[in-house]
Coordinates of C-alpha atoms (C1' of nucleotides) and ligand atoms in Angstrom, one line a residue:
Chain A
M1 CA 0.9 -3.0 26.8
K2 CA -0.9 -1.4 29.9
D3 CA 1.7 1.4 29.6
I4 CA 0.2 1.9 26.2
L5 CA -3.5 2.0 27.1
E6 CA -3.1 4.5 29.6
Q7 CA -0.9 7.2 27.8
L8 CA -4.0 7.0 25.7
K9 CA -6.2 6.9 28.2
Q10 CA -4.5 10.5 29.1
Q11 CA -5.3 12.0 26.0
G12 CA -9.0 11.5 26.0
Y13 CA -9.4 8.3 24.6
K14 CA -11.0 5.6 25.6
L15 CA -10.2 2.0 26.7
T16 CA -12.2 -0.2 24.7
K17 CA -12.1 -3.5 23.8
P18 CA -11.0 -2.9 19.9
R19 CA -7.8 -1.2 21.0
E20 CA -7.2 -3.5 23.6
K21 CA -7.3 -6.6 21.8
V22 CA -5.0 -5.1 18.8
L23 CA -2.3 -4.2 21.0
E24 CA -2.5 -7.2 22.8
V25 CA -1.5 -8.9 19.5
L26 CA 0.9 -6.7 18.8
M27 CA 2.2 -7.3 21.9
H28 CA 2.5 -10.8 21.3
N29 CA 3.9 -10.7 17.9
H30 CA 7.5 -9.2 17.8
F31 CA 7.4 -9.3 14.2
A32 CA 5.8 -7.4 11.2
I33 CA 2.0 -8.3 10.9
S34 CA -0.5 -6.7 8.8
A35 CA -4.2 -5.5 9.7
Q36 CA -5.8 -8.3 7.9
D37 CA -3.8 -11.2 9.6
I38 CA -4.3 -8.6 13.3
H39 CA -8.2 -9.4 12.0
Q40 CA -7.3 -13.4 11.9
K41 CA -6.6 -13.4 15.0
I42 CA -9.4 -11.1 16.5
K43 CA -12.3 -12.0 14.4
I44 CA -14.5 -10.7 17.3
I45 CA -13.2 -7.7 16.5
D46 CA -14.6 -5.6 13.1
K47 CA -11.7 -5.3 10.9
A48 CA -12.9 -1.6 10.1
S49 CA -12.2 -1.0 13.8
V50 CA -8.4 -2.9 13.7
Y51 CA -7.7 -0.3 11.1
R52 CA -8.6 2.4 13.4
V53 CA -6.9 1.2 15.8
L54 CA -3.7 0.8 14.2
N55 CA -4.2 4.6 12.5
L56 CA -4.9 5.8 16.3
L57 CA -1.3 4.3 17.1
E58 CA 0.3 5.2 13.7
E59 CA -0.9 8.9 15.0
F60 CA 1.2 8.6 18.5
G61 CA 3.9 7.0 17.0
L62 CA 3.4 4.0 18.8
V63 CA 3.9 1.8 16.1
N64 CA 6.8 0.8 13.3
I65 CA 5.3 0.5 9.5
E66 CA 6.6 -0.7 6.5
N67 CA 5.4 -1.7 3.0
V68 CA 5.5 -5.1 1.2
N69 CA 3.9 -6.1 -1.2
N70 CA 1.1 -3.2 -1.0
E71 CA 0.2 -3.8 2.3
K72 CA 0.8 -2.0 5.6
L73 CA 3.0 -4.1 8.3
Y74 CA 3.0 -2.9 12.0
C75 CA 5.1 -3.8 14.6
L76 CA 4.8 -1.4 18.3
A77 CA 7.6 0.9 18.2
R78 CA 10.0 -0.5 21.0
D79 CA 13.6 0.4 20.2
P80 CA 14.2 1.9 16.8
H81 CA 14.2 -1.4 14.8
H82 CA 13.4 -3.0 11.4
H83 CA 12.8 -6.1 9.6
V84 CA 14.1 -8.2 6.9
I85 CA 11.2 -10.0 5.1
C86 CA 11.3 -13.1 3.1
K87 CA 9.9 -12.3 -0.2
K88 CA 8.5 -15.5 -0.6
C89 CA 7.0 -17.0 2.6
G90 CA 6.7 -13.3 4.4
Y91 CA 9.2 -15.3 7.4
S92 CA 10.9 -11.5 9.0
E93 CA 13.7 -11.5 11.7
E94 CA 13.7 -8.3 13.2
V95 CA 17.3 -5.6 13.0
A96 CA 18.3 -3.3 15.4
C97 CA 18.0 0.8 13.8
T98 CA 21.8 1.9 13.9
Y99 CA 20.9 4.5 11.5
S100 CA 20.1 7.9 11.3
F101 CA 18.2 10.1 8.3
D102 CA 17.6 13.4 9.6
D103 CA 20.1 16.0 8.3
F104 CA 17.9 18.0 5.8
K105 CA 18.0 21.2 3.7
N106 CA 14.7 21.5 3.3
F107 CA 12.7 19.5 5.2
I108 CA 11.7 18.8 8.6
N109 CA 10.3 16.0 10.9
V110 CA 11.7 13.4 8.7
Q111 CA 10.7 10.0 9.7
H112 CA 12.7 7.0 7.9
Q113 CA 11.3 3.5 7.1
L114 CA 13.5 1.1 5.5
T115 CA 12.6 -2.1 4.3
L116 CA 14.5 -5.0 3.7
T117 CA 13.6 -8.0 2.0
G118 CA 15.0 -10.9 0.2
L119 CA 15.2 -15.0 0.3
C120 CA 15.4 -16.7 4.0
K121 CA 17.3 -19.9 4.5
K122 CA 14.4 -22.2 3.7
C123 CA 13.2 -20.2 0.7
S124 CA 16.5 -20.1 -0.8
N125 CA 16.8 -24.0 -0.8
Chain B
M1 CA 16.7 5.1 -22.8
K2 CA 17.5 3.0 -26.2
D3 CA 20.0 1.3 -23.7
I4 CA 16.7 -0.1 -21.7
L5 CA 14.7 -1.1 -24.7
E6 CA 17.7 -2.5 -26.2
Q7 CA 18.3 -4.8 -23.1
L8 CA 14.6 -5.8 -23.0
K9 CA 14.6 -6.4 -26.3
Q10 CA 17.5 -8.4 -26.2
Q11 CA 15.7 -10.6 -23.2
G12 CA 12.8 -10.9 -26.2
Y13 CA 10.4 -8.5 -25.5
K14 CA 8.9 -6.0 -27.8
L15 CA 9.3 -2.6 -28.4
T16 CA 5.9 -1.3 -27.9
K17 CA 4.6 2.0 -27.3
P18 CA 3.9 1.7 -24.2
R19 CA 7.0 0.8 -22.8
E20 CA 8.6 3.4 -24.8
K21 CA 6.3 6.0 -23.5
V22 CA 6.3 4.7 -20.0
L23 CA 10.4 4.9 -20.2
E24 CA 10.4 8.6 -21.3
V25 CA 8.0 9.6 -18.5
L26 CA 10.7 8.1 -16.1
M27 CA 13.7 9.7 -18.0
H28 CA 12.2 12.8 -17.8
N29 CA 11.1 12.8 -14.0
H30 CA 13.9 12.2 -11.7
F31 CA 11.8 11.9 -8.7
A32 CA 8.8 9.6 -7.8
I33 CA 6.5 9.6 -9.4
S34 CA 3.0 7.0 -9.3
A35 CA 1.4 4.6 -11.6
Q36 CA -1.4 6.6 -11.8
D37 CA 0.5 10.0 -12.1
I38 CA 2.4 8.6 -15.0
H39 CA -0.9 7.6 -16.9
Q40 CA -1.9 11.4 -16.1
K41 CA 0.6 12.5 -18.3
I42 CA 0.4 9.6 -21.3
K43 CA -3.6 9.1 -21.4
I44 CA -3.4 7.4 -25.0
I45 CA -1.5 4.5 -23.1
D46 CA -3.9 2.5 -21.0
K47 CA -3.6 2.6 -17.5
A48 CA -3.3 -1.4 -16.9
S49 CA -0.5 -1.1 -19.5
V50 CA 1.4 1.5 -17.7
Y51 CA 1.0 -0.8 -14.5
R52 CA 2.5 -4.0 -16.4
V53 CA 5.4 -1.7 -18.0
L54 CA 6.6 -0.4 -14.1
N55 CA 6.0 -4.3 -13.3
L56 CA 8.2 -5.7 -16.1
L57 CA 10.7 -2.8 -15.1
E58 CA 10.7 -3.7 -11.1
E59 CA 11.1 -7.7 -12.2
F60 CA 14.3 -6.6 -14.0
G61 CA 15.2 -4.4 -11.1
L62 CA 15.3 -1.4 -13.1
V63 CA 13.4 1.1 -10.8
N64 CA 13.5 2.3 -7.7
I65 CA 10.1 2.0 -5.6
E66 CA 8.8 3.5 -2.6
N67 CA 5.5 3.3 -0.4
V68 CA 4.1 6.3 0.5
N69 CA 0.4 6.4 1.9
N70 CA -0.7 3.0 0.1
E71 CA 0.6 3.9 -3.9
K72 CA 4.0 2.5 -5.2
L73 CA 6.1 5.5 -6.4
Y74 CA 8.6 4.6 -9.2
C75 CA 11.9 6.2 -10.5
L76 CA 14.3 4.8 -12.8
A77 CA 17.5 3.2 -10.9
R78 CA 20.1 5.3 -12.2
D79 CA 22.9 5.7 -9.1
P80 CA 21.6 4.0 -5.6
H81 CA 19.4 6.7 -4.1
H82 CA 16.4 7.2 -2.3
H83 CA 13.9 10.0 -1.8
V84 CA 12.7 12.3 0.7
I85 CA 8.9 13.2 0.1
C86 CA 6.7 15.8 1.9
K87 CA 3.6 14.1 3.5
K88 CA 1.7 17.2 2.9
C89 CA 1.9 18.0 -1.2
G90 CA 4.3 15.0 -2.1
Y91 CA 7.4 17.7 -3.2
S92 CA 9.9 15.3 -3.2
E93 CA 14.2 15.6 -3.6
E94 CA 16.6 13.0 -4.1
V95 CA 19.4 11.9 -1.5
A96 CA 22.0 9.7 -2.3
C97 CA 22.0 6.3 -0.8
T98 CA 25.4 5.9 1.1
Y99 CA 23.9 2.6 3.0
S100 CA 24.7 -0.7 3.0
F101 CA 22.5 -2.9 4.9
D102 CA 23.2 -6.7 3.6
D103 CA 25.2 -9.2 5.7
F104 CA 22.6 -11.4 6.9
K105 CA 22.7 -14.8 8.8
N106 CA 19.5 -16.0 7.6
F107 CA 18.5 -14.2 4.7
I108 CA 20.2 -13.9 1.2
N109 CA 19.8 -11.2 -1.9
V110 CA 18.3 -8.5 0.5
Q111 CA 17.3 -5.5 -1.2
H112 CA 16.3 -2.4 1.0
Q113 CA 13.7 0.0 0.4
L114 CA 14.2 3.3 2.4
T115 CA 11.7 5.8 2.0
L116 CA 11.7 9.0 3.9
T117 CA 8.9 11.6 4.7
G118 CA 8.5 14.8 5.9
L119 CA 7.5 18.2 5.7
C120 CA 8.9 20.3 2.9
K121 CA 9.8 23.8 4.0
K122 CA 6.8 25.3 2.4
C123 CA 4.3 23.3 4.4
S124 CA 6.0 23.9 7.2
N125 CA 5.5 27.1 7.7
Chain C
dA1 C1' -25.8 2.7 40.9
dT2 C1' -28.0 5.6 37.2
dA3 C1' -28.4 8.5 33.5
dG4 C1' -26.4 11.3 29.7
dC5 C1' -23.2 13.1 26.9
dT6 C1' -19.8 11.7 23.8
dA7 C1' -16.6 8.9 21.6
dT8 C1' -16.6 4.7 19.2
dT9 C1' -18.3 0.4 17.3
dG10 C1' -19.9 -2.9 13.8
dC11 C1' -21.9 -3.3 9.4
dA12 C1' -22.2 -2.6 4.6
dA13 C1' -21.1 0.2 0.6
dA14 C1' -17.8 3.1 -1.0
dT15 C1' -13.5 4.2 -2.3
dG16 C1' -8.6 3.4 -4.3
dA17 C1' -4.7 1.1 -6.3
dT18 C1' -3.5 -2.7 -8.7
dT19 C1' -4.2 -6.7 -10.9
dT20 C1' -7.0 -10.0 -14.5
dG21 C1' -9.5 -12.6 -19.1
dC22 C1' -10.0 -12.1 -22.9
dA23 C1' -11.0 -10.9 -27.7
dA24 C1' -8.3 -7.5 -30.8
dT25 C1' -4.1 -5.9 -32.3
dT26 C1' 1.0 -5.3 -33.2
dG27 C1' 5.8 -6.2 -33.1
dT28 C1' 9.3 -9.3 -35.2
dG29 C1' 11.7 -12.9 -37.5
dA30 C1' 11.1 -15.9 -41.5
Chain D
dT1 C1' 4.4 -10.2 -47.0
dC2 C1' 2.7 -14.1 -43.8
dA3 C1' 2.1 -16.4 -39.4
dC4 C1' 2.6 -16.6 -34.8
dA5 C1' 3.6 -15.1 -29.9
dA6 C1' 3.7 -11.3 -27.1
dT7 C1' 1.1 -7.5 -26.0
dT8 C1' -2.6 -4.6 -25.7
dG9 C1' -7.3 -2.1 -24.5
dC10 C1' -10.9 -2.6 -22.0
dA11 C1' -13.9 -3.9 -18.6
dA12 C1' -14.2 -6.6 -14.4
dA13 C1' -12.5 -8.6 -10.7
dT14 C1' -9.5 -7.7 -6.6
dC15 C1' -7.9 -6.4 -2.1
dA16 C1' -6.2 -3.1 1.2
dT17 C1' -8.3 0.8 3.7
dT18 C1' -11.7 4.1 4.3
dT19 C1' -16.3 6.2 5.6
dG20 C1' -21.4 6.9 6.6
dC21 C1' -24.1 6.0 10.0
dA22 C1' -27.5 4.1 13.3
dA23 C1' -26.2 1.4 17.9
dT24 C1' -23.6 0.6 21.2
dA25 C1' -20.4 1.1 25.0
dG26 C1' -16.8 3.9 28.1
dC27 C1' -16.7 8.2 31.1
dT28 C1' -18.0 11.6 33.9
dA29 C1' -21.1 13.6 37.2
dT30 C1' -24.8 12.7 39.7
Ligands
MN201 MN1 9.0 -5.8 15.4
MN202 MN1 14.7 9.5 -8.3
ZN203 ZN1 10.8 -17.7 3.5
ZN204 ZN1 4.9 20.1 1.2

DNA sequence: ATAGCTATTGCAAATGATTTGCAATTGTGA
DNA sequence: TCACAATTGCAAATCATTTGCAATAGCTAT
């Protein structure tokens, strides 16, 4: 985490409580989590600020994002990976990303967002 | 299209103008399109109804959905495929889906949603 | 340690996509 | 043609996310 805060500082961004707290949550939460749920865990921080931090992290490519049910789920971009998410209970597991989608004729800088949804063992009973 | 309407009728759904019109738009639009844009093209139909039709099609697995900038983009599920979408202008191209993501230990019925975003030729100048 | 400047915050209000309640309308099968 | 349930349009509600703005808090140079 220090690394990330430092990296931001290098870019001229201040080291503030919202940035520290949001990163803390992301660090301790290896799976996909929404802005709302992040805010739930750190109510001292205003929701708007949570969103602002997440958008900053997104700009810097420091988070992976996926969309489920009209909300964005975030997690720190460590190794390239994705998540399988249970549509019913929200439980998710990490899946290594072994794919590359990059050779396009008419596009450059193509990024991929792979969202896998299904039913977890529990919910399929 | 007749096929799809028939298929719905078989399931006990009525053959209505909103369903006909929305399907018509999807038929003639091979790329990813939003509910808003669909409504734009058929203002005779109420926006709420557009959403209701799209949700119905989703239930039946008749559309592919991807999320870009907090809105869902729809297109008829013909052959498995995805889209590369320009982040700047929205231009999109179809990409065949040659991937399979299905063997999971703790999940069943896993569906994938792959969204590719980048910059199109035009916008990268 | 202090002061000053600017980035960043919290708050409240705005936005934009999507959903919902309900009364009026329409498709369907009898 | 009738009757009934499904579906619609409309307006209001929701829900996630963004934004304007005045107050606050980092950072840098005194
Ligand atoms: Mn993760
Ligand atoms: Mn398509
Ligand atoms: Zn589950
Ligand atoms: Zn473009």
